[in-house]
């Protein structure tokens, strides 16, 4: 791990119990520049890119090449934030060697750390990646890469037994060396209990206010498409602004109001 990368990860872990960790997803240079300038602590190059950037129905088809391309763009934009890149479906499950190699590719593209989904069954893989010098963010609760095929999109950790499983998962990830854990759609009392019981920060999405930080998908929070997800708060309505801008541009072009003289060169009237 180089010194700067190490410092950025340490800065995030030191925020626990002091300051909430503000995380947004980012996939391209322009948006990542704005998110970094806006003060996000972590830019997460999530495999949610599969849906919001590439039009796939789930995260399953996302490839390593696609994640590398998004990660490169975001890392070239970043000035202050920590850049964490998702390991896509099957890029870390076949063998530890492949997990390390694919994590290394994302680091070579500019990520400071990688994220992978899974509880204690992924602990050994996480340990191998960390031992190779690459910081790992865990992701438990709803895990989109398996939800589609295995266990659906319901709330996780609502009852005592399910909460205990998640608690053990979080502990195992911490012991494996993860520097941070995403808790997705975990019942808020369980998310708070997990957060209070481990030393590394938790980043919640749909998991209540008791987590050490929060993450939202940038297109959801900016209102770039309709989201019916209860845990999303919309902070802007860019879809309306963009449609209005395109419509106005269309009218201007069709009626020769654009380009005007000030946008043109030469003497044509
Ligand atoms: O892919 C993603 O964007 C994520 C976050 C929603 C946590 O994993």
mmCIF file with all atom_site columns, C-alpha atoms in Angstrom, residues 103-265:
data_model
loop_
_atom_site.group_PDB
_atom_site.id
_atom_site.type_symbol
_atom_site.label_atom_id
_atom_site.label_alt_id
_atom_site.label_comp_id
_atom_site.label_asym_id
_atom_site.label_entity_id
_atom_site.label_seq_id
_atom_site.pdbx_PDB_ins_code
_atom_site.Cartn_x
_atom_site.Cartn_y
_atom_site.Cartn_z
_atom_site.occupancy
_atom_site.B_iso_or_equiv
_atom_site.pdbx_formal_charge
_atom_site.auth_seq_id
_atom_site.auth_comp_id
_atom_site.auth_asym_id
_atom_site.auth_atom_id
_atom_site.pdbx_PDB_model_num
ATOM 1   C CA . UNK A 1 103 ? -8.301  -6.357  -6.774  1.00 0.00 ? 103 UNK A CA 1
ATOM 2   C CA . UNK A 1 104 ? -4.850  -5.415  -8.041  1.00 0.00 ? 104 UNK A CA 1
ATOM 3   C CA . UNK A 1 105 ? -6.294  -4.431  -11.434 1.00 0.00 ? 105 UNK A CA 1
ATOM 4   C CA . UNK A 1 106 ? -8.732  -2.009  -9.751  1.00 0.00 ? 106 UNK A CA 1
ATOM 5   C CA . UNK A 1 107 ? -5.878  -0.527  -7.688  1.00 0.00 ? 107 UNK A CA 1
ATOM 6   C CA . UNK A 1 108 ? -3.790  -0.136  -10.868 1.00 0.00 ? 108 UNK A CA 1
ATOM 7   C CA . UNK A 1 109 ? -6.740  1.761   -12.383 1.00 0.00 ? 109 UNK A CA 1
ATOM 8   C CA . UNK A 1 110 ? -6.598  4.221   -9.485  1.00 0.00 ? 110 UNK A CA 1
ATOM 9   C CA . UNK A 1 111 ? -8.773  2.808   -6.669  1.00 0.00 ? 111 UNK A CA 1
ATOM 10  C CA . UNK A 1 112 ? -7.508  3.150   -3.094  1.00 0.00 ? 112 UNK A CA 1
ATOM 11  C CA . UNK A 1 113 ? -9.500  0.142   -1.917  1.00 0.00 ? 113 UNK A CA 1
ATOM 12  C CA . UNK A 1 114 ? -11.875 -2.537  -3.182  1.00 0.00 ? 114 UNK A CA 1
ATOM 13  C CA . UNK A 1 115 ? -15.294 -3.662  -1.932  1.00 0.00 ? 115 UNK A CA 1
ATOM 14  C CA . UNK A 1 116 ? -16.754 -7.139  -2.053  1.00 0.00 ? 116 UNK A CA 1
ATOM 15  C CA . UNK A 1 117 ? -20.018 -8.673  -0.901  1.00 0.00 ? 117 UNK A CA 1
ATOM 16  C CA . UNK A 1 118 ? -20.338 -11.444 1.668   1.00 0.00 ? 118 UNK A CA 1
ATOM 17  C CA . UNK A 1 119 ? -20.107 -12.320 5.337   1.00 0.00 ? 119 UNK A CA 1
ATOM 18  C CA . UNK A 1 120 ? -17.873 -14.792 7.126   1.00 0.00 ? 120 UNK A CA 1
ATOM 19  C CA . UNK A 1 121 ? -17.660 -17.082 4.078   1.00 0.00 ? 121 UNK A CA 1
ATOM 20  C CA . UNK A 1 122 ? -15.591 -14.316 2.451   1.00 0.00 ? 122 UNK A CA 1
ATOM 21  C CA . UNK A 1 123 ? -13.323 -13.733 5.467   1.00 0.00 ? 123 UNK A CA 1
ATOM 22  C CA . UNK A 1 124 ? -10.399 -15.779 4.092   1.00 0.00 ? 124 UNK A CA 1
ATOM 23  C CA . UNK A 1 125 ? -10.602 -14.048 0.717   1.00 0.00 ? 125 UNK A CA 1
ATOM 24  C CA . UNK A 1 126 ? -10.632 -10.647 2.400   1.00 0.00 ? 126 UNK A CA 1
ATOM 25  C CA . UNK A 1 127 ? -7.617  -11.641 4.482   1.00 0.00 ? 127 UNK A CA 1
ATOM 26  C CA . UNK A 1 128 ? -5.703  -12.697 1.351   1.00 0.00 ? 128 UNK A CA 1
ATOM 27  C CA . UNK A 1 129 ? -6.452  -9.409  -0.424  1.00 0.00 ? 129 UNK A CA 1
ATOM 28  C CA . UNK A 1 130 ? -5.487  -7.394  2.666   1.00 0.00 ? 130 UNK A CA 1
ATOM 29  C CA . UNK A 1 131 ? -2.283  -9.451  3.011   1.00 0.00 ? 131 UNK A CA 1
ATOM 30  C CA . UNK A 1 132 ? -1.466  -8.479  -0.572  1.00 0.00 ? 132 UNK A CA 1
ATOM 31  C CA . UNK A 1 133 ? -1.514  -4.844  0.587   1.00 0.00 ? 133 UNK A CA 1
ATOM 32  C CA . UNK A 1 134 ? -4.959  -3.882  -0.694  1.00 0.00 ? 134 UNK A CA 1
ATOM 33  C CA . UNK A 1 135 ? -7.533  -2.330  1.671   1.00 0.00 ? 135 UNK A CA 1
ATOM 34  C CA . UNK A 1 136 ? -10.946 -4.026  1.597   1.00 0.00 ? 136 UNK A CA 1
ATOM 35  C CA . UNK A 1 137 ? -14.406 -2.678  2.394   1.00 0.00 ? 137 UNK A CA 1
ATOM 36  C CA . UNK A 1 138 ? -16.924 -5.415  3.282   1.00 0.00 ? 138 UNK A CA 1
ATOM 37  C CA . UNK A 1 139 ? -20.615 -5.444  2.325   1.00 0.00 ? 139 UNK A CA 1
ATOM 38  C CA . UNK A 1 140 ? -23.219 -7.412  4.288   1.00 0.00 ? 140 UNK A CA 1
ATOM 39  C CA . UNK A 1 141 ? -26.992 -7.354  4.691   1.00 0.00 ? 141 UNK A CA 1
ATOM 40  C CA . UNK A 1 142 ? -28.675 -7.201  1.306   1.00 0.00 ? 142 UNK A CA 1
ATOM 41  C CA . UNK A 1 143 ? -26.065 -8.251  -1.245  1.00 0.00 ? 143 UNK A CA 1
ATOM 42  C CA . UNK A 1 144 ? -27.266 -7.351  -4.737  1.00 0.00 ? 144 UNK A CA 1
ATOM 43  C CA . UNK A 1 145 ? -24.977 -9.870  -6.485  1.00 0.00 ? 145 UNK A CA 1
ATOM 44  C CA . UNK A 1 146 ? -26.775 -12.771 -4.775  1.00 0.00 ? 146 UNK A CA 1
ATOM 45  C CA . UNK A 1 147 ? -30.167 -11.193 -3.988  1.00 0.00 ? 147 UNK A CA 1
ATOM 46  C CA . UNK A 1 148 ? -31.303 -11.603 -7.597  1.00 0.00 ? 148 UNK A CA 1
ATOM 47  C CA . UNK A 1 149 ? -30.566 -15.346 -7.621  1.00 0.00 ? 149 UNK A CA 1
ATOM 48  C CA . UNK A 1 150 ? -30.767 -16.425 -3.973  1.00 0.00 ? 150 UNK A CA 1
ATOM 49  C CA . UNK A 1 151 ? -32.510 -14.460 -1.292  1.00 0.00 ? 151 UNK A CA 1
ATOM 50  C CA . UNK A 1 152 ? -34.490 -11.509 -2.666  1.00 0.00 ? 152 UNK A CA 1
ATOM 51  C CA . UNK A 1 153 ? -34.637 -7.864  -1.641  1.00 0.00 ? 153 UNK A CA 1
ATOM 52  C CA . UNK A 1 154 ? -36.246 -7.911  1.835   1.00 0.00 ? 154 UNK A CA 1
ATOM 53  C CA . UNK A 1 155 ? -34.947 -6.260  5.010   1.00 0.00 ? 155 UNK A CA 1
ATOM 54  C CA . UNK A 1 156 ? -32.071 -8.152  6.650   1.00 0.00 ? 156 UNK A CA 1
ATOM 55  C CA . UNK A 1 157 ? -31.430 -8.762  10.353  1.00 0.00 ? 157 UNK A CA 1
ATOM 56  C CA . UNK A 1 158 ? -34.922 -7.934  11.597  1.00 0.00 ? 158 UNK A CA 1
ATOM 57  C CA . UNK A 1 159 ? -35.277 -10.858 14.020  1.00 0.00 ? 159 UNK A CA 1
ATOM 58  C CA . UNK A 1 160 ? -32.898 -12.044 16.734  1.00 0.00 ? 160 UNK A CA 1
ATOM 59  C CA . UNK A 1 161 ? -31.355 -14.992 14.847  1.00 0.00 ? 161 UNK A CA 1
ATOM 60  C CA . UNK A 1 162 ? -30.837 -13.032 11.626  1.00 0.00 ? 162 UNK A CA 1
ATOM 61  C CA . UNK A 1 163 ? -29.316 -10.178 13.634  1.00 0.00 ? 163 UNK A CA 1
ATOM 62  C CA . UNK A 1 164 ? -26.915 -12.603 15.303  1.00 0.00 ? 164 UNK A CA 1
ATOM 63  C CA . UNK A 1 165 ? -25.758 -13.960 11.945  1.00 0.00 ? 165 UNK A CA 1
ATOM 64  C CA . UNK A 1 166 ? -25.058 -10.422 10.709  1.00 0.00 ? 166 UNK A CA 1
ATOM 65  C CA . UNK A 1 167 ? -23.286 -9.550  13.936  1.00 0.00 ? 167 UNK A CA 1
ATOM 66  C CA . UNK A 1 168 ? -20.996 -12.585 13.504  1.00 0.00 ? 168 UNK A CA 1
ATOM 67  C CA . UNK A 1 169 ? -20.410 -11.668 9.862   1.00 0.00 ? 169 UNK A CA 1
ATOM 68  C CA . UNK A 1 170 ? -19.347 -8.126  10.818  1.00 0.00 ? 170 UNK A CA 1
ATOM 69  C CA . UNK A 1 171 ? -16.999 -9.483  13.481  1.00 0.00 ? 171 UNK A CA 1
ATOM 70  C CA . UNK A 1 172 ? -15.455 -11.958 11.006  1.00 0.00 ? 172 UNK A CA 1
ATOM 71  C CA . UNK A 1 173 ? -14.904 -9.193  8.429   1.00 0.00 ? 173 UNK A CA 1
ATOM 72  C CA . UNK A 1 174 ? -13.246 -6.977  11.017  1.00 0.00 ? 174 UNK A CA 1
ATOM 73  C CA . UNK A 1 175 ? -10.960 -9.841  12.093  1.00 0.00 ? 175 UNK A CA 1
ATOM 74  C CA . UNK A 1 176 ? -10.115 -10.553 8.439   1.00 0.00 ? 176 UNK A CA 1
ATOM 75  C CA . UNK A 1 177 ? -8.799  -7.001  8.136   1.00 0.00 ? 177 UNK A CA 1
ATOM 76  C CA . UNK A 1 178 ? -11.620 -5.098  6.404   1.00 0.00 ? 178 UNK A CA 1
ATOM 77  C CA . UNK A 1 179 ? -11.289 -1.366  7.133   1.00 0.00 ? 179 UNK A CA 1
ATOM 78  C CA . UNK A 1 180 ? -15.000 -0.582  6.821   1.00 0.00 ? 180 UNK A CA 1
ATOM 79  C CA . UNK A 1 181 ? -18.309 -2.414  6.192   1.00 0.00 ? 181 UNK A CA 1
ATOM 80  C CA . UNK A 1 182 ? -21.362 -1.435  4.118   1.00 0.00 ? 182 UNK A CA 1
ATOM 81  C CA . UNK A 1 183 ? -24.633 -2.477  5.778   1.00 0.00 ? 183 UNK A CA 1
ATOM 82  C CA . UNK A 1 184 ? -27.361 -2.628  3.128   1.00 0.00 ? 184 UNK A CA 1
ATOM 83  C CA . UNK A 1 185 ? -31.057 -2.732  4.061   1.00 0.00 ? 185 UNK A CA 1
ATOM 84  C CA . UNK A 1 186 ? -30.349 -3.953  7.598   1.00 0.00 ? 186 UNK A CA 1
ATOM 85  C CA . UNK A 1 187 ? -33.030 -3.303  10.269  1.00 0.00 ? 187 UNK A CA 1
ATOM 86  C CA . UNK A 1 188 ? -31.952 -0.082  11.978  1.00 0.00 ? 188 UNK A CA 1
ATOM 87  C CA . UNK A 1 189 ? -31.741 -1.552  15.513  1.00 0.00 ? 189 UNK A CA 1
ATOM 88  C CA . UNK A 1 190 ? -29.440 -4.305  14.227  1.00 0.00 ? 190 UNK A CA 1
ATOM 89  C CA . UNK A 1 191 ? -27.317 -1.868  12.195  1.00 0.00 ? 191 UNK A CA 1
ATOM 90  C CA . UNK A 1 192 ? -26.827 0.287   15.290  1.00 0.00 ? 192 UNK A CA 1
ATOM 91  C CA . UNK A 1 193 ? -25.941 -2.739  17.439  1.00 0.00 ? 193 UNK A CA 1
ATOM 92  C CA . UNK A 1 194 ? -23.377 -3.910  14.852  1.00 0.00 ? 194 UNK A CA 1
ATOM 93  C CA . UNK A 1 195 ? -21.931 -0.391  14.571  1.00 0.00 ? 195 UNK A CA 1
ATOM 94  C CA . UNK A 1 196 ? -21.561 -0.145  18.346  1.00 0.00 ? 196 UNK A CA 1
ATOM 95  C CA . UNK A 1 197 ? -19.923 -3.574  18.626  1.00 0.00 ? 197 UNK A CA 1
ATOM 96  C CA . UNK A 1 198 ? -17.077 -3.218  16.096  1.00 0.00 ? 198 UNK A CA 1
ATOM 97  C CA . UNK A 1 199 ? -14.069 -0.897  15.882  1.00 0.00 ? 199 UNK A CA 1
ATOM 98  C CA . UNK A 1 200 ? -14.226 -0.252  12.127  1.00 0.00 ? 200 UNK A CA 1
ATOM 99  C CA . UNK A 1 201 ? -16.803 2.122   10.592  1.00 0.00 ? 201 UNK A CA 1
ATOM 100 C CA . UNK A 1 202 ? -20.091 1.006   9.063   1.00 0.00 ? 202 UNK A CA 1
ATOM 101 C CA . UNK A 1 203 ? -21.614 2.739   6.042   1.00 0.00 ? 203 UNK A CA 1
ATOM 102 C CA . UNK A 1 204 ? -25.370 2.316   5.845   1.00 0.00 ? 204 UNK A CA 1
ATOM 103 C CA . UNK A 1 205 ? -27.748 2.252   2.928   1.00 0.00 ? 205 UNK A CA 1
ATOM 104 C CA . UNK A 1 206 ? -31.329 1.719   4.036   1.00 0.00 ? 206 UNK A CA 1
ATOM 105 C CA . UNK A 1 207 ? -30.000 0.800   7.499   1.00 0.00 ? 207 UNK A CA 1
ATOM 106 C CA . UNK A 1 208 ? -30.961 3.785   9.635   1.00 0.00 ? 208 UNK A CA 1
ATOM 107 C CA . UNK A 1 209 ? -29.136 6.636   11.280  1.00 0.00 ? 209 UNK A CA 1
ATOM 108 C CA . UNK A 1 210 ? -27.064 4.539   13.694  1.00 0.00 ? 210 UNK A CA 1
ATOM 109 C CA . UNK A 1 211 ? -24.348 3.714   11.144  1.00 0.00 ? 211 UNK A CA 1
ATOM 110 C CA . UNK A 1 212 ? -21.025 5.586   11.036  1.00 0.00 ? 212 UNK A CA 1
ATOM 111 C CA . UNK A 1 213 ? -21.788 6.908   7.556   1.00 0.00 ? 213 UNK A CA 1
ATOM 112 C CA . UNK A 1 214 ? -24.282 6.755   4.712   1.00 0.00 ? 214 UNK A CA 1
ATOM 113 C CA . UNK A 1 215 ? -24.106 5.950   1.007   1.00 0.00 ? 215 UNK A CA 1
ATOM 114 C CA . UNK A 1 216 ? -26.536 6.716   -1.798  1.00 0.00 ? 216 UNK A CA 1
ATOM 115 C CA . UNK A 1 217 ? -26.447 5.987   -5.502  1.00 0.00 ? 217 UNK A CA 1
ATOM 116 C CA . UNK A 1 218 ? -25.799 9.378   -7.097  1.00 0.00 ? 218 UNK A CA 1
ATOM 117 C CA . UNK A 1 219 ? -28.493 9.060   -9.792  1.00 0.00 ? 219 UNK A CA 1
ATOM 118 C CA . UNK A 1 220 ? -31.083 8.284   -7.083  1.00 0.00 ? 220 UNK A CA 1
ATOM 119 C CA . UNK A 1 221 ? -30.195 11.237  -4.846  1.00 0.00 ? 221 UNK A CA 1
ATOM 120 C CA . UNK A 1 222 ? -30.050 13.679  -7.772  1.00 0.00 ? 222 UNK A CA 1
ATOM 121 C CA . UNK A 1 223 ? -33.431 12.548  -9.101  1.00 0.00 ? 223 UNK A CA 1
ATOM 122 C CA . UNK A 1 224 ? -32.030 11.467  -12.468 1.00 0.00 ? 224 UNK A CA 1
ATOM 123 C CA . UNK A 1 225 ? -34.613 8.710   -12.693 1.00 0.00 ? 225 UNK A CA 1
ATOM 124 C CA . UNK A 1 226 ? -37.684 7.655   -10.749 1.00 0.00 ? 226 UNK A CA 1
ATOM 125 C CA . UNK A 1 227 ? -36.766 5.664   -7.636  1.00 0.00 ? 227 UNK A CA 1
ATOM 126 C CA . UNK A 1 228 ? -39.379 3.890   -5.552  1.00 0.00 ? 228 UNK A CA 1
ATOM 127 C CA . UNK A 1 229 ? -36.831 2.863   -2.919  1.00 0.00 ? 229 UNK A CA 1
ATOM 128 C CA . UNK A 1 230 ? -37.963 3.970   0.543   1.00 0.00 ? 230 UNK A CA 1
ATOM 129 C CA . UNK A 1 231 ? -34.410 4.577   1.749   1.00 0.00 ? 231 UNK A CA 1
ATOM 130 C CA . UNK A 1 232 ? -33.580 7.077   -0.998  1.00 0.00 ? 232 UNK A CA 1
ATOM 131 C CA . UNK A 1 233 ? -33.825 10.794  -0.294  1.00 0.00 ? 233 UNK A CA 1
ATOM 132 C CA . UNK A 1 234 ? -33.916 12.902  -3.448  1.00 0.00 ? 234 UNK A CA 1
ATOM 133 C CA . UNK A 1 235 ? -31.856 16.120  -3.137  1.00 0.00 ? 235 UNK A CA 1
ATOM 134 C CA . UNK A 1 236 ? -32.432 17.462  -6.655  1.00 0.00 ? 236 UNK A CA 1
ATOM 135 C CA . UNK A 1 237 ? -34.671 16.869  -9.640  1.00 0.00 ? 237 UNK A CA 1
ATOM 136 C CA . UNK A 1 238 ? -32.136 16.691  -12.452 1.00 0.00 ? 238 UNK A CA 1
ATOM 137 C CA . UNK A 1 239 ? -34.328 14.552  -14.704 1.00 0.00 ? 239 UNK A CA 1
ATOM 138 C CA . UNK A 1 240 ? -36.759 17.454  -14.980 1.00 0.00 ? 240 UNK A CA 1
ATOM 139 C CA . UNK A 1 241 ? -33.935 19.991  -15.526 1.00 0.00 ? 241 UNK A CA 1
ATOM 140 C CA . UNK A 1 242 ? -32.288 17.822  -18.202 1.00 0.00 ? 242 UNK A CA 1
ATOM 141 C CA . UNK A 1 243 ? -35.552 17.159  -20.074 1.00 0.00 ? 243 UNK A CA 1
ATOM 142 C CA . UNK A 1 244 ? -36.355 20.894  -19.969 1.00 0.00 ? 244 UNK A CA 1
ATOM 143 C CA . UNK A 1 245 ? -32.865 21.798  -21.274 1.00 0.00 ? 245 UNK A CA 1
ATOM 144 C CA . UNK A 1 246 ? -33.036 19.314  -24.169 1.00 0.00 ? 246 UNK A CA 1
ATOM 145 C CA . UNK A 1 247 ? -36.570 20.398  -25.073 1.00 0.00 ? 247 UNK A CA 1
ATOM 146 C CA . UNK A 1 248 ? -35.574 24.092  -25.053 1.00 0.00 ? 248 UNK A CA 1
ATOM 147 C CA . UNK A 1 249 ? -32.445 23.371  -27.120 1.00 0.00 ? 249 UNK A CA 1
ATOM 148 C CA . UNK A 1 250 ? -34.596 21.433  -29.626 1.00 0.00 ? 250 UNK A CA 1
ATOM 149 C CA . UNK A 1 251 ? -36.993 24.377  -29.973 1.00 0.00 ? 251 UNK A CA 1
ATOM 150 C CA . UNK A 1 252 ? -34.076 26.814  -30.366 1.00 0.00 ? 252 UNK A CA 1
ATOM 151 C CA . UNK A 1 253 ? -32.425 24.707  -33.081 1.00 0.00 ? 253 UNK A CA 1
ATOM 152 C CA . UNK A 1 254 ? -35.689 24.083  -34.947 1.00 0.00 ? 254 UNK A CA 1
ATOM 153 C CA . UNK A 1 255 ? -36.537 27.814  -34.895 1.00 0.00 ? 255 UNK A CA 1
ATOM 154 C CA . UNK A 1 256 ? -32.985 29.020  -35.671 1.00 0.00 ? 256 UNK A CA 1
ATOM 155 C CA . UNK A 1 257 ? -32.617 30.767  -32.292 1.00 0.00 ? 257 UNK A CA 1
ATOM 156 C CA . UNK A 1 258 ? -29.467 28.710  -31.729 1.00 0.00 ? 258 UNK A CA 1
ATOM 157 C CA . UNK A 1 259 ? -26.700 29.281  -32.661 1.00 0.00 ? 259 UNK A CA 1
ATOM 158 C CA . UNK A 1 260 ? -27.066 33.072  -32.290 1.00 0.00 ? 260 UNK A CA 1
ATOM 159 C CA . UNK A 1 261 ? -24.503 35.597  -33.505 1.00 0.00 ? 261 UNK A CA 1
ATOM 160 C CA . UNK A 1 262 ? -22.471 35.381  -30.293 1.00 0.00 ? 262 UNK A CA 1
ATOM 161 C CA . UNK A 1 263 ? -22.033 31.637  -30.801 1.00 0.00 ? 263 UNK A CA 1
ATOM 162 C CA . UNK A 1 264 ? -20.925 31.984  -34.442 1.00 0.00 ? 264 UNK A CA 1
ATOM 163 C CA . UNK A 1 265 ? -17.936 33.147  -36.493 1.00 0.00 ? 265 UNK A CA 1
#
